[in-house]
mmCIF file of C-alpha atoms in Angstrom:
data_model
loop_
_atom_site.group_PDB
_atom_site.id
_atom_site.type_symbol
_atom_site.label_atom_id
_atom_site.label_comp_id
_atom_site.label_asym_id
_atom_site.label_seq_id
_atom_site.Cartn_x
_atom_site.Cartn_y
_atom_site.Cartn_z
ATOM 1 C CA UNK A 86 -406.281 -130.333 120.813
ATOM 2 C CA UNK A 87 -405.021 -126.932 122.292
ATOM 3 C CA UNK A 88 -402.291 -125.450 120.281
ATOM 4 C CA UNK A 89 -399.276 -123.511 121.598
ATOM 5 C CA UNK A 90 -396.540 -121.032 120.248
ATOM 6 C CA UNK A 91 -392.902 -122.560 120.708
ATOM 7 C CA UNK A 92 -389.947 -120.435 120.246
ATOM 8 C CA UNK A 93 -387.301 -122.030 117.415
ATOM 9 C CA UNK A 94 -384.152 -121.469 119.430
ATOM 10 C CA UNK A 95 -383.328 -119.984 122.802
ATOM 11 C CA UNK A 96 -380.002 -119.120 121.754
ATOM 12 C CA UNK A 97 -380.678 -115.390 121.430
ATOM 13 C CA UNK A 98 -382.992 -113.936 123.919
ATOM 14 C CA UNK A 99 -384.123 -110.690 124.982
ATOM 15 C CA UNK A 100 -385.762 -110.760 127.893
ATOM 16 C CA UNK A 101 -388.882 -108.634 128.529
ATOM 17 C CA UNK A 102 -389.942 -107.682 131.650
ATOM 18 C CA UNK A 103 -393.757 -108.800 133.008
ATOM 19 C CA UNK A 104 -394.567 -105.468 134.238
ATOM 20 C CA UNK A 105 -394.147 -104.247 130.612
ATOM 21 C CA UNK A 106 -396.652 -106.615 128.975
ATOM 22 C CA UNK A 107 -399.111 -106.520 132.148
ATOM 23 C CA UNK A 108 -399.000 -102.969 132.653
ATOM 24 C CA UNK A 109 -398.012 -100.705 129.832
ATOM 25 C CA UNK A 110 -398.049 -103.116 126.450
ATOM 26 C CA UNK A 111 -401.922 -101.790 125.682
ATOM 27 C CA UNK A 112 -401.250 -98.271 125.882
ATOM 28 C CA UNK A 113 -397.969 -98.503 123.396
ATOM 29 C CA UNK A 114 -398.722 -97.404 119.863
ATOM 30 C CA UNK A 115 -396.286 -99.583 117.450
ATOM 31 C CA UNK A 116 -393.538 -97.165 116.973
ATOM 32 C CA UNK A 117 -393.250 -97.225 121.056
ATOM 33 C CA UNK A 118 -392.974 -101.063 120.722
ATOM 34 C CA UNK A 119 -390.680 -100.998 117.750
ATOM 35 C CA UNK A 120 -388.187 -98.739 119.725
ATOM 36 C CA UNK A 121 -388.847 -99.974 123.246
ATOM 37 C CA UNK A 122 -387.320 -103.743 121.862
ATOM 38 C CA UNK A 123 -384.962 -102.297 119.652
ATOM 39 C CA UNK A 124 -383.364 -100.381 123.145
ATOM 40 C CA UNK A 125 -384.418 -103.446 124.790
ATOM 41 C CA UNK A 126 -381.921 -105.680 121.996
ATOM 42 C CA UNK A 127 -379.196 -103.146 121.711
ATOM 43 C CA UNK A 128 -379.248 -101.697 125.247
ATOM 44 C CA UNK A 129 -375.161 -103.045 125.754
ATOM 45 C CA UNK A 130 -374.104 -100.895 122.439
ATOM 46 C CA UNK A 131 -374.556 -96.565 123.384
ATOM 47 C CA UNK A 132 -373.757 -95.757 119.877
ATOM 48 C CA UNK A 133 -376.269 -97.792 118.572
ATOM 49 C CA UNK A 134 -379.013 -95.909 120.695
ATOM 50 C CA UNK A 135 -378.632 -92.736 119.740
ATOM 51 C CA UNK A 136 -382.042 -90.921 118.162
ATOM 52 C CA UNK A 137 -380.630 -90.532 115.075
ATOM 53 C CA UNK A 138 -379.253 -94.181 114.422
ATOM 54 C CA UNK A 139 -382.835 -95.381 115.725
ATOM 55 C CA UNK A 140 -384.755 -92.752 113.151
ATOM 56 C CA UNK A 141 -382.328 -94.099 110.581
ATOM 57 C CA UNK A 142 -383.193 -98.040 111.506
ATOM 58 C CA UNK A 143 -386.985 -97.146 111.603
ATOM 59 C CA UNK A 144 -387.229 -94.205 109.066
ATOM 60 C CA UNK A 145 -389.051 -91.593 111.176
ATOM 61 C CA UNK A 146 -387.631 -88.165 111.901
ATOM 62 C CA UNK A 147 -385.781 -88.039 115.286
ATOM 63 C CA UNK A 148 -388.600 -85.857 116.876
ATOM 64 C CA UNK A 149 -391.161 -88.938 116.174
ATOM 65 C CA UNK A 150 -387.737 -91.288 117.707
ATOM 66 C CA UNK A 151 -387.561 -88.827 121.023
ATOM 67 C CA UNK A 152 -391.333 -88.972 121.690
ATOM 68 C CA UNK A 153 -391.268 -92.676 121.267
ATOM 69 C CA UNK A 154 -388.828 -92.995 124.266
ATOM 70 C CA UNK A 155 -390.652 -90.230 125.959
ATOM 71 C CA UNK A 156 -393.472 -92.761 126.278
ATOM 72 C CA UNK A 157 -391.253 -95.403 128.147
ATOM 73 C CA UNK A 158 -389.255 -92.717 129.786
ATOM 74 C CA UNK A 159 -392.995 -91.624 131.761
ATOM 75 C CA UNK A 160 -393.118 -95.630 132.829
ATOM 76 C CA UNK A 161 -389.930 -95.409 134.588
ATOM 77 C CA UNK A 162 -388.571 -97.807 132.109
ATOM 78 C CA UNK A 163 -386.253 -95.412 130.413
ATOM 79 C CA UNK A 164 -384.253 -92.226 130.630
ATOM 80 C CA UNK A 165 -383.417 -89.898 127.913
ATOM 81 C CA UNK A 166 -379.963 -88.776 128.516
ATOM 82 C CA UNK A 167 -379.748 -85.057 127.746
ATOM 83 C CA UNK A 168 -379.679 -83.513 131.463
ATOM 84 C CA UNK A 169 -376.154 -82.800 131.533
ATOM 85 C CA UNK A 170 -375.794 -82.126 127.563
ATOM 86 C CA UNK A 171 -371.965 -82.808 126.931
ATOM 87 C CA UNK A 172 -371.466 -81.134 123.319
ATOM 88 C CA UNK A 173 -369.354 -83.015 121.390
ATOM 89 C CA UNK A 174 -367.104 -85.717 121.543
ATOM 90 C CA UNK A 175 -362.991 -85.132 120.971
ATOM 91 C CA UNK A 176 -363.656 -85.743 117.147
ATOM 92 C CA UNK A 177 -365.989 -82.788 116.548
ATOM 93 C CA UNK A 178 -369.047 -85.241 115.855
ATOM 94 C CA UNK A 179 -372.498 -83.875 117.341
ATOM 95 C CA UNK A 180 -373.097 -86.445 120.307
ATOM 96 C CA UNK A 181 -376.761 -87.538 120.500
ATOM 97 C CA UNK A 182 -377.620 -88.931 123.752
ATOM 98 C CA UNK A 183 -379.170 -92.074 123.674
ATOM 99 C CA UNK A 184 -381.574 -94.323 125.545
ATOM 100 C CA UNK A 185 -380.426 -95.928 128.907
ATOM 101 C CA UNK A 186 -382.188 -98.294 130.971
ATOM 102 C CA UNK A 187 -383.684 -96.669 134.161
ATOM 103 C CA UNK A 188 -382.193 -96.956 137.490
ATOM 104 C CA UNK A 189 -383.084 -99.795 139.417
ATOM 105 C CA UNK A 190 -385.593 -99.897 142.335
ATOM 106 C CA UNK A 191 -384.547 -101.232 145.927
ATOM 107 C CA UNK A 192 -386.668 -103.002 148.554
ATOM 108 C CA UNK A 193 -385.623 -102.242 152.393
ATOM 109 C CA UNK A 194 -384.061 -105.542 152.594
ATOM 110 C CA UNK A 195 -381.984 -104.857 149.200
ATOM 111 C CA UNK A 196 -380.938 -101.720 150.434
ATOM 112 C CA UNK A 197 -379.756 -103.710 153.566
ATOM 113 C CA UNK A 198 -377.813 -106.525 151.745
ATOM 114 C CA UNK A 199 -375.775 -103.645 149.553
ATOM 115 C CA UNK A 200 -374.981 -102.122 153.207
ATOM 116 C CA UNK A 201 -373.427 -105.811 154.108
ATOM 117 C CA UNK A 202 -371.484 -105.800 150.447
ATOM 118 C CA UNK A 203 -367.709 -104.619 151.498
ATOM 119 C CA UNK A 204 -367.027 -103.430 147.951
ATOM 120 C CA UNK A 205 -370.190 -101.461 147.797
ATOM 121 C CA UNK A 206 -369.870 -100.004 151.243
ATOM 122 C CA UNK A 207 -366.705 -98.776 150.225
ATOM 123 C CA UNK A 208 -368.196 -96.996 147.473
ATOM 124 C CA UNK A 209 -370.880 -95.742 150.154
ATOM 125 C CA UNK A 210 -368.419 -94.504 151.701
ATOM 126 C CA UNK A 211 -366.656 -92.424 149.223
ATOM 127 C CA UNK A 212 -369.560 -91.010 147.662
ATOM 128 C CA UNK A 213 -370.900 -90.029 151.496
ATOM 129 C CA UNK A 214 -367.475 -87.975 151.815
ATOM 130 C CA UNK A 215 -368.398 -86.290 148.665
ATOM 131 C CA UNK A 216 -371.864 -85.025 149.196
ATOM 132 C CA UNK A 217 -371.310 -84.754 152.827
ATOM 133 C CA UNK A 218 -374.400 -86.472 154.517
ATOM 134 C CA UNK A 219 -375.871 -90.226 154.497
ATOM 135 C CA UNK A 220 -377.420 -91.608 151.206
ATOM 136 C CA UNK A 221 -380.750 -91.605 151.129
ATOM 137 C CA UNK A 222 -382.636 -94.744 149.325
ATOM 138 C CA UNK A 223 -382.990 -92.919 146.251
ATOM 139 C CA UNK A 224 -379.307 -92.367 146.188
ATOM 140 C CA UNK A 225 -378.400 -95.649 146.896
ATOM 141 C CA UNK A 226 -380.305 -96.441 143.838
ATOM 142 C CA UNK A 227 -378.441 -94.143 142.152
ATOM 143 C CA UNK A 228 -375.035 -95.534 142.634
ATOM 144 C CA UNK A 229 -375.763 -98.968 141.982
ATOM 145 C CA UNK A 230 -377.625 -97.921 138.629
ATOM 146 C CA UNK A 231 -374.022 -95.772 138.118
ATOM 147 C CA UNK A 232 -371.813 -98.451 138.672
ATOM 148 C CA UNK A 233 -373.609 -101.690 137.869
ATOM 149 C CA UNK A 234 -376.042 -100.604 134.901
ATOM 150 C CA UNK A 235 -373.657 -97.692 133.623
ATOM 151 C CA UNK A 236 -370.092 -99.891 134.561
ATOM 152 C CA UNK A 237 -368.295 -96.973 136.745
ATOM 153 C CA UNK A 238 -365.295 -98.521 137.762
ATOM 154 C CA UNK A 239 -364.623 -96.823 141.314
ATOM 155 C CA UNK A 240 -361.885 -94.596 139.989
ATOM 156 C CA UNK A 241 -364.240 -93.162 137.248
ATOM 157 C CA UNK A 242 -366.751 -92.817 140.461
ATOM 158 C CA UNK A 243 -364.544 -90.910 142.641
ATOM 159 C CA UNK A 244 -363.580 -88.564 139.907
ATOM 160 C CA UNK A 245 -367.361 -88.278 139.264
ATOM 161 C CA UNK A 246 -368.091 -87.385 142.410
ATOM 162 C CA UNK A 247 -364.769 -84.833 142.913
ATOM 163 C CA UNK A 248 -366.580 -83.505 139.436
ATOM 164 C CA UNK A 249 -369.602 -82.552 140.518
ATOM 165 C CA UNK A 250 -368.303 -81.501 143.511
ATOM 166 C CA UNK A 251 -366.396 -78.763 142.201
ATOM 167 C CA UNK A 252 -369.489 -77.543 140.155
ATOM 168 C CA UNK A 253 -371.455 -77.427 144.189
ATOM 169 C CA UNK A 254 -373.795 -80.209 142.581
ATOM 170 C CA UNK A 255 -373.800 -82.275 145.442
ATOM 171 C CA UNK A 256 -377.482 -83.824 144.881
ATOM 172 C CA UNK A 257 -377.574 -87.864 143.359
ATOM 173 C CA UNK A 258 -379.848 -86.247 141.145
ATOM 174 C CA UNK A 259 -377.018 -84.335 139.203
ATOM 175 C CA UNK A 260 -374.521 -87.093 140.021
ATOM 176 C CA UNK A 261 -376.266 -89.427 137.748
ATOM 177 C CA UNK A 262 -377.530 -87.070 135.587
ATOM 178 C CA UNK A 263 -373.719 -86.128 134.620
ATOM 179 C CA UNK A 264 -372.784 -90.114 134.635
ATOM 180 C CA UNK A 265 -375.607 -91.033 131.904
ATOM 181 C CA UNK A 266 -373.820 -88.178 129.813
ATOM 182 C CA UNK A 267 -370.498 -89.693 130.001
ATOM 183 C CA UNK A 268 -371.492 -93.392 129.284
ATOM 184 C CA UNK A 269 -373.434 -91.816 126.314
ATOM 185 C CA UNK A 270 -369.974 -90.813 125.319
ATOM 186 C CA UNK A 271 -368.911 -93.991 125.815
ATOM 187 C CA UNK A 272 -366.141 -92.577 128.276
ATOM 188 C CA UNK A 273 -365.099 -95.562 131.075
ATOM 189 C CA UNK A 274 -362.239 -94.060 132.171
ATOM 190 C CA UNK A 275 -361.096 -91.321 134.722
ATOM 191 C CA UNK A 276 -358.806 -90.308 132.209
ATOM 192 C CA UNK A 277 -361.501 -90.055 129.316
ATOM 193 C CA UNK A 278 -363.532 -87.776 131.269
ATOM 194 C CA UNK A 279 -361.073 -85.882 132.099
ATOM 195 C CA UNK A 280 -360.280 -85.171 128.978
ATOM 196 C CA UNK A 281 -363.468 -84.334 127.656
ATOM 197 C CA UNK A 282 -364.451 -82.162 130.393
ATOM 198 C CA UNK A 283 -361.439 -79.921 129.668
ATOM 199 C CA UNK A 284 -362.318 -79.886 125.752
ATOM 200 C CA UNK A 285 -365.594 -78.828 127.300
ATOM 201 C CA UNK A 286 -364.330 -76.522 129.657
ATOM 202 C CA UNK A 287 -362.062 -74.677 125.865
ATOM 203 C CA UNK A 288 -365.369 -74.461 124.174
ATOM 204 C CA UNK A 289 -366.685 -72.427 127.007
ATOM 205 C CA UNK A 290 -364.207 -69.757 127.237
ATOM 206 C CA UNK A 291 -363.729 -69.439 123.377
ATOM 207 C CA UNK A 292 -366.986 -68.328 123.205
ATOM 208 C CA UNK A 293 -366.476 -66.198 126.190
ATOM 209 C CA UNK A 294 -363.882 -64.845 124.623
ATOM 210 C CA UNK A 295 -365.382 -64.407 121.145
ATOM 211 C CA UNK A 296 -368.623 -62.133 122.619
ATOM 212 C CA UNK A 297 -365.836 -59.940 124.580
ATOM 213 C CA UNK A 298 -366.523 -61.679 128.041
ATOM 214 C CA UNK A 299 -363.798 -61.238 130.450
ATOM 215 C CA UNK A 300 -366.022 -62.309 133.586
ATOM 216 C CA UNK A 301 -367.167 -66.248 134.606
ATOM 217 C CA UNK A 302 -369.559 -67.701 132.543
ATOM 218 C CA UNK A 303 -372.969 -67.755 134.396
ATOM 219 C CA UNK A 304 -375.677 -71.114 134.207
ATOM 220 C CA UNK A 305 -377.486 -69.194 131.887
ATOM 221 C CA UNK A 306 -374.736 -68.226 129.526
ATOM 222 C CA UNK A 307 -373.326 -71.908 129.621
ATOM 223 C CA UNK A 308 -376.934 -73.340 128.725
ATOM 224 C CA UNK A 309 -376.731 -70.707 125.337
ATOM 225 C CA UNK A 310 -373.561 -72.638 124.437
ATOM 226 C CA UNK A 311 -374.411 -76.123 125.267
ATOM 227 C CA UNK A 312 -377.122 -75.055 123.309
ATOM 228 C CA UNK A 313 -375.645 -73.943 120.086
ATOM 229 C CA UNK A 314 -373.347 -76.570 119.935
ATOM 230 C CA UNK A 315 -375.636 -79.584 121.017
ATOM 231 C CA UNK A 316 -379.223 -78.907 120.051
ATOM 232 C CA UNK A 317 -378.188 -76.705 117.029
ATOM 233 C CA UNK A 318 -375.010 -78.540 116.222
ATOM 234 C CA UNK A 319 -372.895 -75.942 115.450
ATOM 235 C CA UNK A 320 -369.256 -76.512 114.491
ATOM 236 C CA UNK A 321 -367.391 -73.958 116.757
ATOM 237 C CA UNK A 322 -366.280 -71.678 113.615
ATOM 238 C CA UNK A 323 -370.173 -71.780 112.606
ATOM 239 C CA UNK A 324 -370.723 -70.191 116.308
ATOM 240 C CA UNK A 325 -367.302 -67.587 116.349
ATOM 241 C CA UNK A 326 -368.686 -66.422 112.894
ATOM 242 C CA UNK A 327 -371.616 -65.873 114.670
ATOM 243 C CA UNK A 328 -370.163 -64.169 117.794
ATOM 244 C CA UNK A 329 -367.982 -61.683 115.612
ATOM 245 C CA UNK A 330 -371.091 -60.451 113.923
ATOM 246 C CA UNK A 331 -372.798 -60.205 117.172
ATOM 247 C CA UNK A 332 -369.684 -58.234 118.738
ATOM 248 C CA UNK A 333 -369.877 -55.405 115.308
ATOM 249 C CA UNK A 334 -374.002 -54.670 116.018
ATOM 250 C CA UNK A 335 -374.201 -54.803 119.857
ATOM 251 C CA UNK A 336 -372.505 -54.179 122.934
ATOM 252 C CA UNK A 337 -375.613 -55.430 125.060
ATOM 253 C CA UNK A 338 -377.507 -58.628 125.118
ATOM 254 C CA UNK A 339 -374.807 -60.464 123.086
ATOM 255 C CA UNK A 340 -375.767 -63.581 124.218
ATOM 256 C CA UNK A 341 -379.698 -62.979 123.091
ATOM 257 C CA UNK A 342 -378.366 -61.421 119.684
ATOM 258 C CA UNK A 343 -376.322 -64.479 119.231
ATOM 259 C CA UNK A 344 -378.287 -67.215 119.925
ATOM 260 C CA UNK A 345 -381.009 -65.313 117.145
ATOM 261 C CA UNK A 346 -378.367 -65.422 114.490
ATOM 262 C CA UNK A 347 -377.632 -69.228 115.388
ATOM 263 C CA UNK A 348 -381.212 -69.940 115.458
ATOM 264 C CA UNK A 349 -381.694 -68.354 112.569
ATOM 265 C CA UNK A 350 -378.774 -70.557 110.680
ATOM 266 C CA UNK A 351 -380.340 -73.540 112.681
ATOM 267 C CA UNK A 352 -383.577 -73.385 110.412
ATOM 268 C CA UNK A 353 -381.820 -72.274 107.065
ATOM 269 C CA UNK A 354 -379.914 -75.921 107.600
ATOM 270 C CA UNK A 355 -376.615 -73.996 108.562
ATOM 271 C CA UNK A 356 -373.740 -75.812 110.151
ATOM 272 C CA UNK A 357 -370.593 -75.488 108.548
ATOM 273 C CA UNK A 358 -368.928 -72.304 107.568
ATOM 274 C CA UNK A 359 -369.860 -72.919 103.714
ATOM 275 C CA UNK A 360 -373.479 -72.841 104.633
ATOM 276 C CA UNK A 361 -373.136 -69.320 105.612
ATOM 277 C CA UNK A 362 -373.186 -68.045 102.269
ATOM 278 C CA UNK A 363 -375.937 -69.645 101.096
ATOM 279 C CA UNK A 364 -377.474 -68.040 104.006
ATOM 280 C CA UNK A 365 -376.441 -64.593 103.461
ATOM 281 C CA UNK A 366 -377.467 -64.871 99.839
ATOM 282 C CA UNK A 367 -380.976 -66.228 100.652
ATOM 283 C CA UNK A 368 -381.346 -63.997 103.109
ATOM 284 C CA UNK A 369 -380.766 -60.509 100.618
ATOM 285 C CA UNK A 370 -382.661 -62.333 97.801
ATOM 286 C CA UNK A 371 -385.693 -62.503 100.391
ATOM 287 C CA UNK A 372 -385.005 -58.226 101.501
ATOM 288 C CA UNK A 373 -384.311 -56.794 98.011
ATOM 289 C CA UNK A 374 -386.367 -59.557 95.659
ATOM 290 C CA UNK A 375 -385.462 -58.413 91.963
ATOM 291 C CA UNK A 376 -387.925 -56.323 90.346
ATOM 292 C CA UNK A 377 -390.647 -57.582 88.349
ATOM 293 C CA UNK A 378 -391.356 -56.766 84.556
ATOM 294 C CA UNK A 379 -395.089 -55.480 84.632
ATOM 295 C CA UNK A 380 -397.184 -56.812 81.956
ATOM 296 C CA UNK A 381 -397.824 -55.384 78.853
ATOM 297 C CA UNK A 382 -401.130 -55.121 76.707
ATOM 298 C CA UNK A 383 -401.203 -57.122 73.837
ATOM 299 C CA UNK A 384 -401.199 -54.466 71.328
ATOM 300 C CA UNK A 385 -398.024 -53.385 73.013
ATOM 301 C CA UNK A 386 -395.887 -56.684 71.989
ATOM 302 C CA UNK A 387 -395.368 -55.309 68.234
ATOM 303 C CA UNK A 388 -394.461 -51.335 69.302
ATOM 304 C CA UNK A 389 -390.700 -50.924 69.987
ATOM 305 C CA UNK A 390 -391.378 -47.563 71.723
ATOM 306 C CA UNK A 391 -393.899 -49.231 74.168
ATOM 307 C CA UNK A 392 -391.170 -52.757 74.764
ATOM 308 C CA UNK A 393 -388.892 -51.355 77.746
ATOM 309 C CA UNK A 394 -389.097 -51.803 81.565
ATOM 310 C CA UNK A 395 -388.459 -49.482 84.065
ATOM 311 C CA UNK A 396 -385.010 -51.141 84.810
ATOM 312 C CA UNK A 397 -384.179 -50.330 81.113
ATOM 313 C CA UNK A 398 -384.889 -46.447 81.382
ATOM 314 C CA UNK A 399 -382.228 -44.224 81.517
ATOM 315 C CA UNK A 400 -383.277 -41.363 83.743
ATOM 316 C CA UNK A 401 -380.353 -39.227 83.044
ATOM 317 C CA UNK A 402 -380.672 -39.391 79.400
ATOM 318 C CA UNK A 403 -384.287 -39.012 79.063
ATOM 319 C CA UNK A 404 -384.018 -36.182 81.430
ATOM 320 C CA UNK A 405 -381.733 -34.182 79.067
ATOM 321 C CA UNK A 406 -383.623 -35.461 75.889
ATOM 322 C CA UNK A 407 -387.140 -33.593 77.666
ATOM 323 C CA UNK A 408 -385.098 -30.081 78.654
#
């Protein structure tokens, strides 16, 4: 008699695709496995799929976490959302981004029936206004992964759209790079994003400000913040500390001289302005180490004339005692 596997209950399910277990399940070592289900169970909850709550489930470090979803991210199945970095949310927490479910992909006769959908040709429509020329298949795919999969009302769309627009990112690339940000904020609102992008927007020009900037900040200079706040997780008095120091030694390079000091802090585990100190004082102990006592011969330990170290001697006095 052949025997089979039965599941206990069908009241909880999570569905795995067949293309997964066909395709990809014998090249996936177990921690690819272990996250691609956990993503795969939690995939409705963003703050549950951040790297570090997943390292913190599993008990790996974040970089093991991030390579993990790597994997699954090179079989189309997921997207790491970090292409439009976002800083941090209105609270001052570091935001992580988490794993999203890739965008969908359509046949000719899907992209046809989406055409026929009023609601969706309305959104066609807007988005075609925006970026000023027909969607292409890949874009199309791109907007229904935005507002299906990530749940962009049309209002959050349009601002989306008037967003990126005002930045001259008129690709679908950048569109939906920018929208897996904001749902990794967990903003679902016009309003929300709004809100953030003018925090964002703040952080900028306070740093601008703080390196003696009067000009616009350039891609490049943007990318050193985004960087110091998001992959270094500095708290914004962490990074003006930084920026004042940088403003007293240099008047070029600033943003090279302080992106070293932040790096720098970055490794010593710096990111509050406490932390400096430590910093500082590590840092001296390591450039002026205190001097060593040299050892003495063993028929020295009983002669009080021969038991002194150099840091004992008094120069002056010996120096009078010899003239």
């Amino acid at each position: 008699m052949n025997t089979c596997v039965q599941l206990a209950s069908q009241s909880e399910v999570t569905v795995i695709p067949n293309t997964v277990i066909d395709q990809i399940l014998t090249e996936a070592n177990e921690l690819q496995l272990k996250v691609y289900l956990y993503i795969l169970r939690h995939q409705a909850d963003s703050d549950l799929l951040q790297i570090s709550k997943m390292a913190d489930f599993f008990n790996e470090t974040e970089k093991d976490i991030r390579r993990a979803v790597k994997f699954w991210e090179t079989k189309g199945i997921f997207v790491l959302a970090e292409d439009e970095p976002q800083d941090r949310n209105p609270a001052g927490a570091p935001v992580q981004p988490p794993a999203v479910p890739a965008r969908p992909r359509l046949s000719r006769d899907q992209i046809h029936q989406l055409s026929t959908d009023k609601e969706f040709s309305e959104l066609m429509f807007l988005s075609e206004s925006f970026i000023g020329k027909p969607l292409t298949s890949r874009d199309l795919e791109s907007l229904l992964f935005i507002t299906k999969d990530l749940g962009f009302s049309s209002e959050l769309l349009e601002y989306l759209l008037e967003y990126c627009a005002a930045q001259n990112k008129k690709n679908f690339k950048y569109v939906e790079s920018v929208a897996i940000a904001w749902a990794s904020q967990g903003i679902t609102t016009a309003q929300e994003a709004k809100e953030q992008n003018q925090a964002h927007n703040q952080r900028i020009y306070s740093v601008m400000n703080a390196l003696g900037k009067k000009s616009e900040p350039t891609p490049a200079e943007i990318a050193y913040i985004q960087r110091w706040y998001q992959e270094y997780m500095m708290e914004a008095d962490v990074i003006n500390e930084a920026c004042r120091r940088t403003v007293l030694a240099t008047d070029k390079n600033r943003f090279q001289y302080a992106d070293k000091i932040l790096l720098s802090w970055s490794q010593a585990g710096v990111h509050s302005v406490p932390d400096i100190a430590k910093a500082d004082n590590a840092y001296s102990r390591k450039r002026h180490p205190a001097p060593r006592r040299a050892a003495q011969p063993a028929y020295a330990a009983n002669n009080p004339f021969l038991q002194h170290t150099q840091s004992d001697t008094d120069y002056d006095k010996l120096e009078k005692l010899l003239s």
